[in-house]
Tab-separated table of C-alpha atoms in Angstrom:
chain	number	residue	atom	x	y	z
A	1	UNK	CA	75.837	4.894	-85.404
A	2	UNK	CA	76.462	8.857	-85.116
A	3	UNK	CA	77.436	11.243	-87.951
A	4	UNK	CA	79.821	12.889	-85.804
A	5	UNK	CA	83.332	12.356	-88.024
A	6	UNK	CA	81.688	13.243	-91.145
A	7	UNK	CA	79.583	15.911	-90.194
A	8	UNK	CA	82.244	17.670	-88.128
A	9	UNK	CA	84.723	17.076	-91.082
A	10	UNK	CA	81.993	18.426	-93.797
A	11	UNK	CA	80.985	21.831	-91.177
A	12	UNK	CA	84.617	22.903	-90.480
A	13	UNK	CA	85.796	22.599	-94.409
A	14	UNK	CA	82.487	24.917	-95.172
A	15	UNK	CA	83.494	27.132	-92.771
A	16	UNK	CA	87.447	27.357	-94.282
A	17	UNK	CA	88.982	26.196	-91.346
A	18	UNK	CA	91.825	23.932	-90.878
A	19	UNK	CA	92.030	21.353	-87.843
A	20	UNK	CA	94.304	23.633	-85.642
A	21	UNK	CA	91.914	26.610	-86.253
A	22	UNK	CA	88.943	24.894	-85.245
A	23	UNK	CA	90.784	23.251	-82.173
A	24	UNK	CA	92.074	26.315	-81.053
A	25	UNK	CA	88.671	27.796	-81.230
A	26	UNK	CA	87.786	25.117	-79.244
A	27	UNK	CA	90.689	25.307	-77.331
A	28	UNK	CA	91.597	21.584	-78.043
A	29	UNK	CA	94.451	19.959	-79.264
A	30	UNK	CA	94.888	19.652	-83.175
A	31	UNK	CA	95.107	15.990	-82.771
A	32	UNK	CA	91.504	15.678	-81.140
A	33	UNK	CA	90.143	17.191	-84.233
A	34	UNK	CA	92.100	14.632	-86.636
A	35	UNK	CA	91.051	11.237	-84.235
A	36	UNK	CA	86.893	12.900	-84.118
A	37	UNK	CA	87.012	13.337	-87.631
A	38	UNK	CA	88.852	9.731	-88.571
A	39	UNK	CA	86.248	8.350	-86.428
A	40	UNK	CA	88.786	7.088	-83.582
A	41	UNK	CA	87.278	8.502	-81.174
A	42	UNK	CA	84.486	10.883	-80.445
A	43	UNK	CA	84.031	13.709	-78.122
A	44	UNK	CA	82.707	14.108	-74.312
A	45	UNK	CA	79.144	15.675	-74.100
A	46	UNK	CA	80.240	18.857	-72.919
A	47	UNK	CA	82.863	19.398	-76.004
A	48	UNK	CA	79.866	18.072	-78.203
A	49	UNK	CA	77.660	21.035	-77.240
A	50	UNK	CA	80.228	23.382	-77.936
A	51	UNK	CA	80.726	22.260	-81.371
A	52	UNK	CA	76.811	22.223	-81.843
A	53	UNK	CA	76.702	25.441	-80.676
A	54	UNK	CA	79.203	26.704	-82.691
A	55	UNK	CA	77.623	25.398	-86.092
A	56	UNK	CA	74.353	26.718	-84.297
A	57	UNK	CA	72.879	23.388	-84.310
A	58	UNK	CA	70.944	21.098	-82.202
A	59	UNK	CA	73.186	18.401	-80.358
A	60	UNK	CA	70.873	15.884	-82.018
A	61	UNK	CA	71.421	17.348	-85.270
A	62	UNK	CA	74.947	17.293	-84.949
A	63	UNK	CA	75.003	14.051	-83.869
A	64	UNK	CA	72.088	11.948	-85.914
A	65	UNK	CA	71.791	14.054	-88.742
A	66	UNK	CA	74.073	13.588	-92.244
A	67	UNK	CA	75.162	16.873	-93.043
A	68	UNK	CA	75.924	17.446	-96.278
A	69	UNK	CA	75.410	20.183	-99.504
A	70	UNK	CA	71.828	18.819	-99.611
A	71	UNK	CA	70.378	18.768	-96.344
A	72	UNK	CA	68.660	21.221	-94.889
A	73	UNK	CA	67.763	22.093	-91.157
A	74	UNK	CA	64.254	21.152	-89.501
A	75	UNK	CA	61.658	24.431	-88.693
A	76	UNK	CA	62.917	24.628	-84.819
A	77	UNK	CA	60.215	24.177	-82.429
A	78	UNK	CA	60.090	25.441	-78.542
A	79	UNK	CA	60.972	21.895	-77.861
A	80	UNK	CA	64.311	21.704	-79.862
A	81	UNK	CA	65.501	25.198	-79.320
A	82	UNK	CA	68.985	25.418	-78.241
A	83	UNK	CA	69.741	25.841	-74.490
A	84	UNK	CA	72.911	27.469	-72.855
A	85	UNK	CA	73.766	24.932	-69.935
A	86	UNK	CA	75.581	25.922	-66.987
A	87	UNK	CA	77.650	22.746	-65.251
A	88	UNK	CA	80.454	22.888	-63.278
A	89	UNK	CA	83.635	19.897	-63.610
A	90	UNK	CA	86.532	18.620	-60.881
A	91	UNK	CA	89.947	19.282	-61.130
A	92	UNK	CA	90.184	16.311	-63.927
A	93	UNK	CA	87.399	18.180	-66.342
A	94	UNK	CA	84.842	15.561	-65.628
A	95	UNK	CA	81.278	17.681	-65.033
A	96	UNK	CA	79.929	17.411	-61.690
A	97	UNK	CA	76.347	16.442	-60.405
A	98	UNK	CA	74.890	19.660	-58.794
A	99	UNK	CA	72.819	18.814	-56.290
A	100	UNK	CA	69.545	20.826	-55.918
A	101	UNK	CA	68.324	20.885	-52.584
A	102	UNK	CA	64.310	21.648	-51.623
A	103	UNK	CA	65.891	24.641	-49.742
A	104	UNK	CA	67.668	26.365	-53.044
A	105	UNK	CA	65.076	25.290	-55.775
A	106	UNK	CA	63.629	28.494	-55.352
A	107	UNK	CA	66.908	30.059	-56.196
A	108	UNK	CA	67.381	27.356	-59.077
A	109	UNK	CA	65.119	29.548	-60.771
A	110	UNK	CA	66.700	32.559	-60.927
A	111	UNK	CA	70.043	31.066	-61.055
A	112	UNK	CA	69.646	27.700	-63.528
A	113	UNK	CA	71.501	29.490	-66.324
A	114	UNK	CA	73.941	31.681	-64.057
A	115	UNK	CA	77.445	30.181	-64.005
A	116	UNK	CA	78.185	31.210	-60.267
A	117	UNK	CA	75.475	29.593	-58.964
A	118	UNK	CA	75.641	26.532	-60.470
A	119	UNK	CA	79.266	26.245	-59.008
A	120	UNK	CA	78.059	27.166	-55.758
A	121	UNK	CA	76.172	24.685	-55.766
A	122	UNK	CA	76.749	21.316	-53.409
A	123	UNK	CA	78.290	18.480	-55.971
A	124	UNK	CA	79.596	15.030	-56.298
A	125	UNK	CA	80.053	12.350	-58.143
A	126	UNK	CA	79.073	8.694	-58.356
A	127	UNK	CA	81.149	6.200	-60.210
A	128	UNK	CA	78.136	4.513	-62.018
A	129	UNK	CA	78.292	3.609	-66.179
A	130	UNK	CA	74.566	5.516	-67.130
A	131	UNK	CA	76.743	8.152	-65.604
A	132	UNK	CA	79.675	8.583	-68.086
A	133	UNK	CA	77.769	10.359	-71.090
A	134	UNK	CA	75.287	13.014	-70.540
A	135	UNK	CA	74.641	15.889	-67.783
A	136	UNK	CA	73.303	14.939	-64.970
A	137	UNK	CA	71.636	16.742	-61.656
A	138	UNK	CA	70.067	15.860	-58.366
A	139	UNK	CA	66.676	17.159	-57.195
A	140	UNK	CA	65.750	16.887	-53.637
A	141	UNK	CA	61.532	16.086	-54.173
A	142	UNK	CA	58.915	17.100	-51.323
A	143	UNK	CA	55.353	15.765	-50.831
A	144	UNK	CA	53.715	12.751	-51.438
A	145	UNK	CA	52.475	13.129	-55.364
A	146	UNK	CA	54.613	10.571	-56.648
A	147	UNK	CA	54.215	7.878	-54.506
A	148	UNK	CA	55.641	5.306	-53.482
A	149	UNK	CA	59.006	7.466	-54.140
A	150	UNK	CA	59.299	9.229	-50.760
A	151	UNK	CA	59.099	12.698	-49.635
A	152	UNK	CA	63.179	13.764	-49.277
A	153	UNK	CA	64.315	11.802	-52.087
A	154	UNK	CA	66.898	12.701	-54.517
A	155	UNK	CA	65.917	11.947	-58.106
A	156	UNK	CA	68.897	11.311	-60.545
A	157	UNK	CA	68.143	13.055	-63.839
A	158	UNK	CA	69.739	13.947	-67.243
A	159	UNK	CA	69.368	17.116	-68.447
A	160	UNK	CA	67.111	17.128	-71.599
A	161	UNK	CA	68.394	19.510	-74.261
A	162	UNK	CA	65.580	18.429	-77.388
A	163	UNK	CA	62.208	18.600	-75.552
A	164	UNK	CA	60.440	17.019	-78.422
A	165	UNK	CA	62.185	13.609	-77.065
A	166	UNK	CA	59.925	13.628	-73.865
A	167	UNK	CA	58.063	10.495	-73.781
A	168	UNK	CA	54.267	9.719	-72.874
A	169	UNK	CA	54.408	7.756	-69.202
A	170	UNK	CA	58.290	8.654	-68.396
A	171	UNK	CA	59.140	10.530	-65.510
A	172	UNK	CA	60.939	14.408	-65.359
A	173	UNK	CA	62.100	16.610	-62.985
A	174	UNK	CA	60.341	20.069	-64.962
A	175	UNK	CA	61.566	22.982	-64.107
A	176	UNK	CA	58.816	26.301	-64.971
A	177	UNK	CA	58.731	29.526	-64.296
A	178	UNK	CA	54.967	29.173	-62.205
A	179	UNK	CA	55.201	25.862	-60.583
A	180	UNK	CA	59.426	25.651	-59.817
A	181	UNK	CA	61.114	22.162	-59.751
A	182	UNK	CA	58.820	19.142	-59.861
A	183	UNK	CA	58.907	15.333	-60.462
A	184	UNK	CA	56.012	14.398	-62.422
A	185	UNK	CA	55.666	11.781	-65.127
A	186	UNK	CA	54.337	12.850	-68.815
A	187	UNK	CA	50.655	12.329	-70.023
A	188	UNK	CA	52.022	13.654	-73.873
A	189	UNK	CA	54.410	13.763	-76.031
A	190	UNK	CA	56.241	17.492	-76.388
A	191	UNK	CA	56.262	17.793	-79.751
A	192	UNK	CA	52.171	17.306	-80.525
A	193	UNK	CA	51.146	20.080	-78.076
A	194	UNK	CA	52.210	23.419	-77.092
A	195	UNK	CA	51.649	22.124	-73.527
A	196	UNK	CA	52.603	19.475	-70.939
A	197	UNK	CA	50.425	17.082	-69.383
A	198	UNK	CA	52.098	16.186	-66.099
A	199	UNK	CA	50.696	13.698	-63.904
A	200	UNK	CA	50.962	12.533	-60.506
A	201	UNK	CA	51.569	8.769	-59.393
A	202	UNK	CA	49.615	9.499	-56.395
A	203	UNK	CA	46.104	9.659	-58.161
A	204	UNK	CA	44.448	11.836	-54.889
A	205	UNK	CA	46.878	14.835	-57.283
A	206	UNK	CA	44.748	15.984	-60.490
A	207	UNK	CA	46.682	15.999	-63.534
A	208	UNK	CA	47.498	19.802	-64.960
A	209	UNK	CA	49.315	20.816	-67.996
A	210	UNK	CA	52.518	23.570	-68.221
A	211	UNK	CA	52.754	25.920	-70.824
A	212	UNK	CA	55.389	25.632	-73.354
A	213	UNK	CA	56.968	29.200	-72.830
A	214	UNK	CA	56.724	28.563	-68.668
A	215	UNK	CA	59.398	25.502	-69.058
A	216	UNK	CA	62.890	26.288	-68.583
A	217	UNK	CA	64.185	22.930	-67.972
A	218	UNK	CA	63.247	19.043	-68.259
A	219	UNK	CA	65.868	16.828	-66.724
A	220	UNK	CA	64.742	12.866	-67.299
A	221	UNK	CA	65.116	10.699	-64.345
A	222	UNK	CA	67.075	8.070	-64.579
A	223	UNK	CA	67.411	6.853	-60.751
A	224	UNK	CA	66.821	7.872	-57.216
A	225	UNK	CA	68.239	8.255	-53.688
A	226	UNK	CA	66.098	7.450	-50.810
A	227	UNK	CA	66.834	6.984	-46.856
A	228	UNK	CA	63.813	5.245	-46.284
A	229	UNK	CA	63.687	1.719	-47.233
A	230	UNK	CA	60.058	-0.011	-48.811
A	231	UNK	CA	58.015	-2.052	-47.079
A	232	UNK	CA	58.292	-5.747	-46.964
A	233	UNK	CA	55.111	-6.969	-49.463
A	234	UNK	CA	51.919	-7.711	-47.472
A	235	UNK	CA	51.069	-11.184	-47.717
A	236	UNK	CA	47.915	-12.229	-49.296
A	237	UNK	CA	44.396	-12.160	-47.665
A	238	UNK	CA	41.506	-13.746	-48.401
A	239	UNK	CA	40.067	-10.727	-49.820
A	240	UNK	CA	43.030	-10.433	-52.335
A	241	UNK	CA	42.971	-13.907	-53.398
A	242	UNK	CA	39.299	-13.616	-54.365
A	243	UNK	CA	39.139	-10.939	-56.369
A	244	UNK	CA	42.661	-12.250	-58.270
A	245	UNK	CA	40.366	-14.970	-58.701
A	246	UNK	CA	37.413	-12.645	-59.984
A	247	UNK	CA	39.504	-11.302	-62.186
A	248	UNK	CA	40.964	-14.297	-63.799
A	249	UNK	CA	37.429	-15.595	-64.003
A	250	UNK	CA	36.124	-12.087	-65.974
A	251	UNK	CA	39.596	-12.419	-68.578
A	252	UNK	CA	38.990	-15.846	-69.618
A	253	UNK	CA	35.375	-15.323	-69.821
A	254	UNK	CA	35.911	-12.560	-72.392
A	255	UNK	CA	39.145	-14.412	-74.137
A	256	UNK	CA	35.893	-17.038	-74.556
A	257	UNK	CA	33.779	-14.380	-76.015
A	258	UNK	CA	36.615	-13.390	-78.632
């Protein structure tokens, strides 16, 4: 369960501010504030990072934390830094899903952080449930490293605001200054290195490792888009069948041993 109602409620009295100040410097309703704060409802992801950001704290802070005269703030690593976020939203203030194409990732990197380009970018939306909290984007992938995803797909990802929540063997879209926009799946955790392991599905692709301050992104995928359907499973040969059998033979042999 969140801290949300208390925190917010314990922040905004420290800072001497009644409910209609802080709304209007959120540019709210008043009667937002009250329900967040009675814990009757709590507030969309975008209106969360505001609020973070305006108590200059992590959205994981804000959210997990409990806030109070006694607690102090965790030493802020590269991975938990806060991020400015560009999105764009519809005409109902729901945030889009940028798409990313292979032909503008180039661009992405000049123009991840500029409001104008993010809007300019193509968008849609996709009336799924993993959908309705978080910010998400769509990468178009090229190549064959992270087979048997295709070459052309679209990876689904969340954007990733505490890097230190990157998980060994999960996959990321990474976005750094030297090697641009690419899917690649972790070999360590964020926080125990200044460094990223990324590694390739395809194993004919080396592993390599990113530098901490040539990140500018992580999104974590969550699903993909592909035109080309997989192949139908091979059935079994008689090569396949006897080294399943080898193998079974080799396991129980040990499992004896133990």
């Amino acid at each position: 369960m969140s801290n949300i109602s208390s925190n917010l409620k314990y922040l905004r009295k420290k800072k001497s501010l009644t409910q209609q100040q802080f709304a209007d410097a959120m540019e709210i309703k008043r009667s937002l504030i009250g329900a967040y704060e009675e814990d009757r409802a709590e507030p969309k992801y975008d209106l969360l990072k505001r609020i973070a950001e305006y108590f200059e704290l992590t959205i994981d802070e804000f959210i997990n934390e409990n806030i109070n005269d006694s607690w102090k703030p965790k030493p802020k690593s590269q991975g938990s830094n806060l991020r400015i976020l560009s999105i764009s939203v519809d005409k109902d203030d729901n945030e889009n899903i940028e798409m990313v194409p292979v032909k503008a990732s180039a661009g992405y990197l000049n123009g991840f952080s500029d409001p104008q380009y993010i809007k300019d970018l193509p968008k849609f939306q996709l009336p799924l449930p993993f959908l309705k909290q978080g910010t998400f984007r769509a990468f178009e992938i090229i190549g064959d490293s992270m087979l048997p995803i295709q070459s052309g797909s679209v990876i689904l990802a969340e954007y990733l605001d505490n890097w230190n929540d990157v998980k060994t063997g999960e996959t990321y879209i990474i976005i750094s200054r030297n090697e641009g926009v690419v899917y690649k799946r972790a070999g360590n955790r964020f926080k125990d290195n200044k460094e990223l392991k990324l590694i390739s599905d395809n194993k004919v692709y080396d592993p390599y490792t990113v530098a901490a301050e040539d990140i500018l992104e992580i999104w974590k995928a969550k699903a993909y888009i592909s035109s080309t359907l997989p192949d139908p499973t091979p059935e079994p040969t008689i090569e396949t069948l006897t080294n399943m059998m080898s193998q079974m033979q080799k396991s129980i042999s040990q499992l004896n041993k133990n």
